[in-house]
Amino acid sequence: MNLQPVFTPDERAAFKLRALYRSRGYRPYNMSKFEEYDLYVRNKDFLVSDNVITFTDTNGRLMALKPDVTLSIIKNGTDGTDEKVYYTENVYRVSKGTRSFKEIMQAGLECIGTVDDYQILEVLTLAAESLRSVSDRSVLDVSHLGIVSAVLEESGLSRASAKEILSFLGEKNLHGALEVCAREEIAPNAAQAIKTLFTTYGAPAEVLPALEGISQGGKEALDQLKRLTEALNAAGIDTVRIDFSVINHMSYYNGIVFRGFVEGIPTGILSGGQYDNLMKKLGRKDSAIGFAVYLDLLEDLLEGEEYDTDTVLLYPEGADPAALAKRVAELSADGERVSALRTLPEKLTYRRVIRFGEEE
Amino acid sequence: MTVDMLNVALPKGRLGEKVYAMFEKAGFECPSIKENNRKLIFENPEKGVRYFWVKPSDVAIYVERGAADVGVAGKDILLEYAPDVYELLDLDIGKCRMAVAARSDFRDDPRKTLKVATKFSNIALNYYTAKGRDIDIIHLNGSIEIAPILGLSDVIVDIVETGTTLKENRLEVIETIVPISARLIANKASFKFKNTMIESVLTHMASQREESK
């Protein structure tokens, strides 16, 4: 039986992604639907939206329906053991459009423990492959927070202004950033470096040479970005773009951060990065990197079916149930959809009608 | 196929016409748009561009949801709704300011909650929260100026262009919150997949802006 048409894009993606992550030795991670609310209160900014569904458990503890998976994985792990896990789980968040809670299917993976260049490369590769398994046209925007923070630090901007620049960077709002630079009267070369962060966009081979010397302190980060993107290129992945507007929360993330887009969906469907700072906040010493894919967004890729059903088998009153069942089984043997009905519903669309008992 | 068409949301009205002229000058002309009719969508397949007229306050929604790849929206709308889009360029047209206005005999009494009438609830709230002032927001959809006159509110937060309307209603600006102008915005995914076209629009518009300075 051909199962392809049965799956919706998010289900198809979920299966493909599981197979993909499994192929690199990632293990499935299962967990309960609930978590103590306390975990989320302490790390509110890490969540996509800070509204959480809470309830009081029978023992009086305040519990929450999981709005996020990463925090639970970190909390339940132990330092010193390298862990590679993936998940496809439902999480509960407020959707921006309706401002009400929604169940959202999310897939993702976390690589916790030693995070060296190879591990980052593997995670980036899996992110790019995840996007490719969803759509033929995809882009993985990659940034390095080490470069961004070094440029801002060397510019001599006050903390408040640097924060302002960061939020402008997320909007690619160069005019706003230049105003801040002018107001703070920073050196022309520092302003130029900030401008470069805003205007850089493109394939690594094209834009990385121009970043040479953008910052003293960011040199190591730039070298790492170069090494990783070259390795991705060598592995035949050509969907990577350098884009410093990917600014995940700096108090949680450090190092490489990335966001993925596919054509036909107006917002990013994949988001991730290295989050050593979050690990520290949760009392862990290990490094970690991971990403999530928002499968609920794939609904937009669902193509409408031409007909409601393929064959309508109209049968008269008193038709022999056994003979009818046999005929339905025959007709549906090659994956066709068969609707056995007494009368033809007005709005049903179908490819053909067969009248039971009147066939040749 | 829609793949290679650049969809542009233009704000209906004088500002939109000005913006279209900029697009035209940038090499994305669409002569049919100048025909005097009630159509809302115009395209020029040769140049790979499609324009549509929408309510100015809706432009950001079209762009955020990807129905338009780029559009032009006032900074007031971007501040109020904080859509998830790229704000690529300050076009330096459609200039005005977001301001607090009150009756000329108004004296702020810090012991009382300030009653603020506005169309821009979020902007007003953010402004006063930053100042640590307690306010009561009265959300109105139009004729904001009469709120202080009728005693509905103490002050209003609204867009001020020339100040004539305020003067005629015996109000005056007491604080400027932020200067406003039209911005070129782009959908985040479109920016990746139609990058060449969008970058081309951006460069042309930026140089036109410099010229007119």
XYZ file of C-alpha atoms in Angstrom:
573
model
C 0.000 0.000 0.000
C 1.343 3.419 -0.894
C 1.325 5.480 2.295
C 2.753 8.680 0.789
C -0.559 10.484 0.161
C -1.830 9.566 3.609
C 0.750 11.649 5.466
C 0.371 15.346 6.038
C 3.552 17.376 5.497
C 4.261 17.598 9.240
C 3.852 13.842 9.720
C 6.004 13.095 6.699
C 8.621 15.529 7.992
C 8.492 13.998 11.483
C 9.250 10.529 10.100
C 12.003 11.749 7.816
C 13.603 13.789 10.588
C 13.572 10.894 13.032
C 15.279 8.697 10.446
C 17.800 11.443 9.749
C 18.722 12.043 13.412
C 18.827 8.340 14.126
C 21.364 7.895 11.308
C 23.862 9.990 13.301
C 23.370 8.015 16.464
C 20.947 10.417 18.157
C 18.639 8.582 20.565
C 14.950 9.261 21.014
C 14.092 11.231 24.147
C 10.740 10.646 25.786
C 9.349 12.612 28.626
C 6.170 13.354 30.449
C 3.882 16.116 29.332
C 4.334 18.064 32.560
C 7.175 19.807 34.266
C 7.344 21.885 37.428
C 6.399 25.468 36.631
C 9.418 26.713 38.551
C 11.745 25.584 35.743
C 10.091 27.964 33.300
C 9.799 30.927 35.644
C 13.524 30.931 36.177
C 14.240 30.850 32.441
C 11.374 32.857 31.006
C 13.368 34.656 28.343
C 14.510 31.367 26.860
C 10.943 30.488 25.932
C 9.459 31.576 22.619
C 6.497 33.049 24.484
C 6.357 33.432 28.244
C 2.794 32.226 28.706
C 2.565 28.759 30.170
C -0.448 26.590 30.956
C -0.270 25.770 34.654
C -2.254 23.603 37.014
C -1.919 22.372 40.564
C -1.007 18.720 40.910
C -2.684 16.486 43.528
C 0.248 17.042 45.892
C -0.137 20.812 45.660
C 2.815 21.486 43.397
C 2.369 23.968 40.590
C 2.905 22.160 37.304
C 3.063 23.317 33.703
C 2.248 21.781 30.363
C 5.597 21.799 28.568
C 6.119 24.922 26.470
C 9.618 23.762 25.581
C 11.660 20.554 25.463
C 15.268 21.748 25.717
C 15.003 22.873 29.345
C 13.703 19.470 30.423
C 16.490 17.655 28.613
C 19.152 19.818 30.246
C 17.577 19.547 33.677
C 17.393 15.771 33.557
C 20.910 15.184 32.238
C 24.130 14.799 34.200
C 27.441 16.480 33.625
C 30.320 14.546 32.145
C 28.287 12.173 30.008
C 28.036 13.078 26.344
C 24.467 12.878 25.288
C 22.921 13.025 21.820
C 19.145 12.972 21.799
C 16.299 13.862 19.457
C 12.595 14.297 20.036
C 9.275 14.899 18.332
C 6.951 16.254 20.976
C 3.905 18.411 21.366
C 4.486 21.636 23.246
C 1.964 24.214 24.424
C 2.416 27.861 23.577
C 0.485 30.968 22.756
C 0.274 31.397 19.009
C 0.943 34.915 17.853
C -2.031 35.095 15.531
C -4.849 33.983 17.811
C -3.301 34.927 21.182
C -4.605 31.695 22.588
C -2.856 28.481 23.582
C -2.061 26.004 20.874
C -0.640 22.516 20.746
C 2.441 22.704 18.575
C 4.321 19.744 17.181
C 8.039 20.282 17.426
C 11.014 18.146 16.444
C 14.575 18.766 17.410
C 17.823 17.504 18.767
C 20.363 18.368 21.439
C 24.027 17.500 21.555
C 25.224 17.886 25.140
C 28.683 17.354 26.606
C 31.746 17.973 24.475
C 30.936 20.438 21.734
C 33.886 20.673 19.367
C 34.061 21.685 15.723
C 33.013 18.241 14.569
C 29.877 18.206 16.755
C 28.882 21.688 15.589
C 29.444 20.658 11.988
C 27.275 17.589 12.489
C 24.468 19.633 14.038
C 24.644 22.237 11.245
C 24.601 19.456 8.673
C 21.552 17.882 10.290
C 19.828 21.281 10.387
C 20.483 21.859 6.682
C 19.368 18.299 5.879
C 16.225 18.765 7.992
C 15.269 21.747 5.853
C 16.072 19.896 2.660
C 13.863 17.017 3.691
C 10.955 19.454 3.979
C 11.399 21.450 0.804
C 13.563 21.667 -2.318
C 14.286 25.316 -1.683
C 15.668 26.113 1.720
C 18.168 28.440 3.362
C 20.115 28.029 6.598
C 21.203 31.421 7.957
C 24.241 31.104 10.191
C 25.776 33.668 12.532
C 28.438 33.611 15.230
C 27.594 35.530 18.376
C 31.309 35.647 19.208
C 31.798 38.008 16.276
C 28.752 40.142 17.069
C 29.608 40.592 20.734
C 33.277 41.321 19.975
C 32.335 44.058 17.492
C 29.931 45.632 19.974
C 32.435 45.408 22.806
C 35.218 47.041 20.815
C 32.933 49.846 19.669
C 32.913 51.306 23.171
C 29.113 51.596 23.184
C 27.327 51.720 26.499
C 25.475 48.560 27.517
C 22.103 50.119 26.850
C 23.108 51.305 23.390
C 24.680 47.963 22.520
C 21.390 46.322 23.459
C 19.557 48.768 21.214
C 21.914 47.951 18.330
C 21.323 44.238 18.877
C 17.574 44.563 18.534
C 18.061 46.702 15.414
C 20.339 43.981 14.055
C 17.509 41.483 14.302
C 15.409 43.763 12.087
C 18.274 44.591 9.709
C 17.470 48.166 10.683
C 20.734 49.837 9.659
C 19.382 53.405 9.759
C 18.353 52.913 13.380
C 21.800 51.561 14.310
C 23.642 54.400 12.568
C 21.568 56.884 14.538
C 22.705 55.243 17.767
C 26.331 55.307 16.567
C 26.039 59.015 15.721
C 24.396 59.781 19.056
C 27.139 57.973 20.970
C 29.860 59.493 18.774
C 31.770 56.253 18.370
C 34.894 56.005 16.203
C 34.309 55.791 12.427
C 35.984 52.404 12.096
C 33.831 50.974 14.887
C 30.716 52.326 13.168
C 31.950 50.775 9.929
C 32.330 47.383 11.630
C 28.779 47.629 12.950
C 27.538 48.585 9.491
C 29.270 45.501 8.067
C 27.352 43.280 10.505
C 24.096 44.707 9.163
C 24.837 44.572 5.450
C 26.507 41.175 5.290
C 24.287 38.597 3.675
C 25.197 35.806 1.303
C 27.021 32.559 0.674
C 30.045 32.126 3.003
C 32.604 32.041 0.184
C 31.335 35.398 -1.108
C 30.975 37.347 2.132
C 33.552 35.907 4.547
C 36.636 37.513 2.904
C 35.091 40.961 3.473
C 34.792 40.238 7.197
C 38.547 39.902 7.621
C 39.737 42.224 10.373
C 36.233 43.264 11.452
C 37.285 42.846 15.075
C 40.355 41.902 17.089
C 38.551 39.904 19.716
C 36.288 38.208 17.195
C 39.096 36.723 15.161
C 38.874 33.298 16.726
C 35.098 33.224 16.181
C 35.505 34.297 12.564
C 38.066 31.561 11.986
C 35.691 28.997 13.444
C 32.856 30.246 11.229
C 35.156 29.975 8.237
C 36.290 26.434 9.088
C 32.733 25.237 9.644
C 31.214 26.780 6.517
C 34.080 25.446 4.403
C 33.450 21.975 5.794
C 29.727 22.305 5.074
C 30.510 23.352 1.541
C 32.856 20.393 1.120
C 30.000 18.131 2.255
C 27.909 19.462 -0.639
C 25.643 21.697 1.441
C 25.085 24.893 -0.525
C 22.102 26.340 1.356
C 24.146 28.100 4.041
C 24.115 31.923 4.181
C 25.970 34.188 6.606
C 23.487 36.509 8.302
C 24.249 38.311 11.562
C 20.602 39.230 12.019
C 20.129 35.797 13.600
C 20.417 37.020 17.166
C 19.250 34.497 19.677
C 19.111 35.694 23.256
C 22.727 36.330 24.242
C 22.219 35.486 27.885
C 21.495 31.902 26.798
C 23.345 31.455 23.541
C 26.968 31.883 22.577
C 28.965 30.837 19.528
C 27.227 29.544 16.419
C 23.509 30.336 16.066
C 21.299 29.616 13.073
C 17.818 29.847 11.645
C 16.236 27.934 8.756
C 13.695 28.958 6.152
C 11.891 27.075 3.389
C 10.111 28.617 0.459
C 6.378 29.001 0.927
C 6.482 29.606 4.691
C 6.793 33.269 5.697
C 8.644 32.711 8.983
C 11.643 30.660 10.026
C 10.805 27.006 10.680
C 14.068 26.000 12.334
C 15.990 27.721 15.085
C 19.040 26.721 17.080
C 22.522 27.360 18.322
C 25.116 26.729 20.980
C 23.750 27.483 24.434
C 26.547 27.086 27.004
C 25.209 30.098 28.917
C 21.855 28.411 29.477
C 23.655 25.293 30.710
C 25.524 27.426 33.248
C 22.291 29.019 34.420
C 20.888 25.556 35.055
C 23.977 24.562 37.016
C 25.613 22.458 34.326
C 29.247 22.682 33.314
C 28.964 20.983 29.923
C 28.594 22.673 26.575
C 25.577 22.089 24.374
C 24.177 22.813 20.931
C 20.851 21.948 19.403
C 17.903 23.071 17.347
C 14.142 22.769 16.984
C 11.959 22.444 13.895
C 8.455 23.905 14.150
C 6.450 21.259 12.363
C 3.088 22.965 12.824
C 4.164 25.613 10.324
C 4.425 22.986 7.596
C 0.658 23.018 7.307
C 1.079 25.739 4.689
C 2.811 23.250 2.403
C -0.219 20.967 2.355
C -1.540 20.755 -1.169
C -5.278 20.508 -1.560
C -6.553 17.262 -3.004
C -8.411 17.484 -6.266
C -11.259 15.189 -5.226
C -12.804 14.224 -1.909
C -12.732 10.601 -2.971
C -11.750 8.587 -6.039
C -14.647 6.194 -6.510
C -18.178 6.397 -5.255
C -19.771 2.950 -5.156
C -23.517 3.469 -5.126
C -25.446 0.489 -3.883
C -29.222 -0.140 -3.807
C -31.285 -0.964 -0.768
C -30.945 -4.624 0.206
C -27.575 -5.149 -1.474
C -25.672 -8.169 -0.162
C -23.193 -6.829 2.460
C -20.633 -9.588 1.830
C -20.609 -9.017 -1.944
C -20.444 -5.269 -1.381
C -17.504 -5.630 1.001
C -15.696 -7.798 -1.530
C -16.196 -5.216 -4.281
C -14.979 -2.368 -2.049
C -11.859 -4.373 -1.173
C -11.189 -5.025 -4.879
C -11.566 -1.382 -5.852
C -9.409 -0.063 -3.031
C -6.664 -2.661 -3.493
C -4.324 -0.323 -5.372
C -4.630 2.549 -2.935
C -7.767 4.133 -4.372
C -10.215 5.774 -2.020
C -13.619 4.090 -2.276
C -16.753 5.479 -0.679
C -19.639 3.018 -0.558
C -22.801 5.100 -0.286
C -26.553 4.723 -0.726
C -27.059 8.174 -2.224
C -24.701 10.723 -3.710
C -24.061 13.626 -1.286
C -24.536 16.980 -2.992
C -21.168 18.546 -2.307
C -18.959 15.472 -2.651
C -16.371 15.622 -5.454
C -15.226 12.340 -6.999
C -13.422 10.902 -9.958
C -16.029 8.337 -10.976
C -19.252 6.666 -9.889
C -19.879 2.913 -10.055
C -23.333 1.534 -9.495
C -23.100 -1.707 -7.562
C -24.889 -4.560 -9.255
C -25.151 -2.739 -12.582
C -21.531 -3.277 -13.595
C -20.395 -5.390 -16.515
C 4.274 30.892 -11.590
C 4.494 33.296 -8.679
C 7.986 32.216 -7.744
C 9.903 34.999 -9.400
C 7.385 37.791 -9.006
C 8.159 40.427 -6.418
C 4.960 41.233 -4.527
C 4.827 44.800 -3.271
C 2.230 46.118 -0.826
C 1.710 49.848 -1.283
C -0.146 52.029 1.221
C -3.234 53.565 -0.386
C -3.082 57.327 -0.728
C -0.595 60.071 -1.428
C 2.290 58.349 0.312
C 1.692 55.208 -1.738
C 1.831 57.149 -4.993
C 5.125 58.690 -3.950
C 6.454 55.250 -3.072
C 5.333 53.799 -6.394
C 7.222 56.598 -8.184
C 10.343 55.469 -6.304
C 9.822 51.863 -7.367
C 9.260 53.032 -10.953
C 12.485 54.986 -10.902
C 14.250 51.916 -9.499
C 13.316 50.012 -12.661
C 10.194 48.222 -11.426
C 7.624 50.091 -13.464
C 4.062 48.887 -13.988
C 2.247 51.314 -16.338
C -1.184 49.769 -15.773
C -1.187 51.114 -12.203
C -1.719 54.636 -13.515
C -4.956 53.753 -15.284
C -7.774 55.317 -13.428
C -9.842 52.408 -12.200
C -10.805 50.587 -9.046
C -8.531 47.626 -9.453
C -6.351 46.868 -6.461
C -3.789 44.540 -8.039
C -1.481 45.435 -10.918
C 1.333 43.442 -12.432
C 4.060 43.729 -14.967
C 5.278 40.206 -15.741
C 8.097 41.603 -17.860
C 9.686 43.266 -14.844
C 8.551 40.460 -12.542
C 6.662 42.752 -10.215
C 3.139 42.885 -8.794
C 1.743 45.810 -6.823
C -1.317 45.986 -4.639
C -2.943 48.805 -2.772
C -3.840 48.099 0.831
C -4.864 50.122 3.836
C -1.662 51.759 5.174
C -2.004 50.160 8.590
C -2.338 46.717 6.959
C 0.894 46.781 4.925
C 2.935 45.279 7.757
C 0.463 42.385 8.101
C 0.694 41.542 4.392
C 4.471 41.548 4.609
C 4.736 39.642 7.899
C 2.460 36.888 6.574
C 4.306 36.683 3.280
C 1.425 37.778 1.015
C 3.728 40.646 0.077
C 7.501 40.296 -0.138
C 8.168 43.956 0.494
C 6.068 46.954 1.427
C 6.188 50.452 2.772
C 4.817 51.176 6.221
C 5.018 54.063 8.659
C 7.286 53.671 11.678
C 4.184 54.279 13.826
C 2.653 51.009 12.604
C 5.920 49.124 13.078
C 6.234 50.390 16.645
C 2.620 49.682 17.476
C 2.322 46.150 16.090
C 6.000 45.061 16.188
C 5.602 42.778 13.175
C 8.287 40.133 12.614
C 9.804 41.694 9.473
C 13.058 43.280 8.334
C 13.070 47.073 8.391
C 15.478 47.692 5.535
C 15.433 51.418 4.889
C 14.179 54.718 6.204
C 12.707 56.281 3.065
C 12.707 59.724 4.658
C 9.240 60.512 3.277
C 5.850 60.745 4.958
C 7.548 62.461 7.871
C 5.670 63.372 11.011
C 6.027 62.621 14.717
C 4.303 60.672 17.445
C 3.481 63.146 20.170
C 1.592 63.734 23.384
C -0.901 66.597 23.139
C -3.187 68.215 25.686
C -5.350 71.285 26.236
C -3.246 74.393 26.644
C -4.416 74.747 30.242
C -3.478 71.159 31.140
C -1.264 70.638 34.211
C -0.034 67.106 34.908
C -0.837 65.997 38.437
C 1.537 63.093 39.240
C -0.722 61.889 42.080
C -3.391 60.922 39.586
C -3.389 58.170 36.976
C -2.953 59.866 33.620
C -5.829 59.192 31.221
C -4.474 58.754 27.700
C -6.676 58.521 24.605
C -4.982 56.999 21.573
C -5.099 54.743 18.544
C -1.577 53.610 19.449
C -2.019 51.787 22.760
C 1.293 49.948 22.708
C 3.349 53.014 21.859
C 1.631 55.008 24.613
C 2.046 52.206 27.135
C 5.735 51.671 26.339
C 6.426 55.394 26.521
C 4.816 55.911 29.895
C 6.063 52.624 31.358
C 9.612 53.711 30.548
C 8.912 56.944 32.434
C 7.384 55.040 35.319
C 4.061 56.848 34.993
C 0.796 55.061 35.724
C -1.690 55.508 32.907
C -5.169 54.517 31.896
C -5.390 53.780 28.166
C -8.541 54.775 26.339
C -8.366 53.145 22.952
C -10.166 55.151 20.253
C -10.303 54.601 16.527
C -10.633 58.187 15.335
C -11.339 61.812 16.251
C -8.870 61.445 19.077
C -8.583 65.220 19.401
C -11.971 65.633 21.029
C -11.187 63.317 23.942
C -9.440 65.980 26.088
C -12.040 68.589 25.161
C -14.870 66.418 26.403
C -12.923 65.419 29.478
C -12.692 61.809 28.323
C -8.923 61.922 28.725
C -6.161 64.160 30.084
C -3.907 63.843 27.059
C -3.800 62.151 23.665
C -0.999 60.238 21.950
C -1.258 60.647 18.205
C 0.525 61.424 14.962
C 1.207 65.100 14.424
C 2.072 66.336 10.962
C 1.564 70.107 10.819
C -0.295 70.596 14.053
C -3.233 72.339 12.367
C -5.835 69.876 13.581
C -4.531 70.221 17.101
C -4.601 73.998 16.953
C -8.148 74.042 15.629
C -9.178 71.939 18.600
C -7.218 74.136 20.995
C -4.690 71.435 21.814
C -0.928 71.666 21.839
C 1.980 69.239 21.702
C 3.534 68.826 25.127
C 6.061 66.065 24.359
C 7.419 64.375 21.246
C 7.670 60.614 21.639
C 9.425 59.639 18.418
C 9.866 60.984 14.880
C 7.981 58.956 12.255
C 8.712 58.306 8.583
C 7.971 55.651 5.970
C 10.106 52.494 6.044
C 10.828 49.848 3.436
C 10.068 46.497 5.056
C 10.583 42.942 3.822
C 9.299 39.512 4.736
C 12.053 37.484 6.381
C 11.683 34.390 4.184
C 11.246 36.416 0.993
C 14.479 38.214 1.780
C 16.233 34.855 1.421
C 14.448 33.499 -1.595
C 14.079 36.703 -3.619
C 17.292 38.222 -2.366
C 18.596 39.605 -5.673
C 15.400 41.520 -6.407
C 15.010 42.843 -2.877
C 18.662 43.915 -2.650
C 18.224 45.695 -5.972
C 15.155 47.567 -4.694
C 17.076 48.444 -1.536
C 20.145 49.825 -3.342
C 18.062 51.883 -5.770
C 15.843 53.297 -3.063
C 18.823 54.117 -0.850
C 20.511 56.065 -3.635
C 17.272 57.909 -4.484
C 17.005 58.884 -0.842
C 20.568 60.249 -0.849
C 19.867 62.240 -4.023
C 16.797 63.917 -2.632
C 18.629 64.966 0.538
